[in-house]
Every structure is written in C-alpha cells, then in structure tokens.
Tab-separated table of C-alpha atoms in Angstrom:
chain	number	residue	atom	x	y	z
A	291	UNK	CA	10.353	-23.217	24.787
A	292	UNK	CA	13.670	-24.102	23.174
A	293	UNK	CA	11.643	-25.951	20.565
A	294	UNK	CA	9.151	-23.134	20.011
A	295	UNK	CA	12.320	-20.549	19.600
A	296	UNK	CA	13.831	-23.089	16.742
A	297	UNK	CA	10.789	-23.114	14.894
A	298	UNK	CA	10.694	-19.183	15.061
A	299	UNK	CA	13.973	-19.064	14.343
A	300	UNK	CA	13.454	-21.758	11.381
A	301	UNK	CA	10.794	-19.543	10.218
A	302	UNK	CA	12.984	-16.428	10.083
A	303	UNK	CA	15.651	-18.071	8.217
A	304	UNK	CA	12.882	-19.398	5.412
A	305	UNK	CA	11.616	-15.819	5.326
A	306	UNK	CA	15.138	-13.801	5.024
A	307	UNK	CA	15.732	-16.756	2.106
A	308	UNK	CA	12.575	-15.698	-0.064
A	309	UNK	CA	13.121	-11.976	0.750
A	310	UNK	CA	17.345	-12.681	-0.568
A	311	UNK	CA	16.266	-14.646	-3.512
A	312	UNK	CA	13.965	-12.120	-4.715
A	313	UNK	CA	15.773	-9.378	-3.657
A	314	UNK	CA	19.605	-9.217	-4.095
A	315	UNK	CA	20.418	-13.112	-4.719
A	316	UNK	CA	21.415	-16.053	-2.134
A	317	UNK	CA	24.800	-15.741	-2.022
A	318	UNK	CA	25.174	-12.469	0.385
A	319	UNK	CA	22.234	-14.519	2.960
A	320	UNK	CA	24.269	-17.773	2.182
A	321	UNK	CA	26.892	-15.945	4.128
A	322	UNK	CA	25.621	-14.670	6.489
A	323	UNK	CA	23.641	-17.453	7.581
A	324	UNK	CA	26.262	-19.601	7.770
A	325	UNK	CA	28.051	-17.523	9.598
A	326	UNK	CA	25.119	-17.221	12.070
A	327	UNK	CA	24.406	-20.976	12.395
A	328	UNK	CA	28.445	-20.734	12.813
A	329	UNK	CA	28.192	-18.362	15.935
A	330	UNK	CA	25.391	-20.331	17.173
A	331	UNK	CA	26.473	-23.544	17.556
C-alpha cells in the first residue's frame, strides 16, 4: 500500500510538473515541491 501511494503520489508530482510548465513556469512548483518532499521526509 505504501508502494501503491508513492506511485500515486509520483504520478501527481509528474502531472502538477506538465500542468506548471505549461502554465505559469517551473520555478513557483520547483518550490513548492521541494518544500513538500521537505515536509515529507
């Protein structure tokens, strides 16, 4: 199950990256993703 929730969770992040990139750039998801994986961990 832990697995299964880092592929999800994997899958998320790849999403959010194509939706920043197209959308308003990397830099503000760079952020903010970092500071996720941060929290996480």
């Amino acid at each position: 199950m832990f697995i299964l929730g880092e592929v999800l969770a994997g899958g998320v992040g790849v999403l959010g990256l194509v939706v920043a990139l197209l959308g308003c750039g990397a830099e503000p998801y760079v952020y903010v993703c970092s500071s996720w994986m941060h929290r996480s961990v």
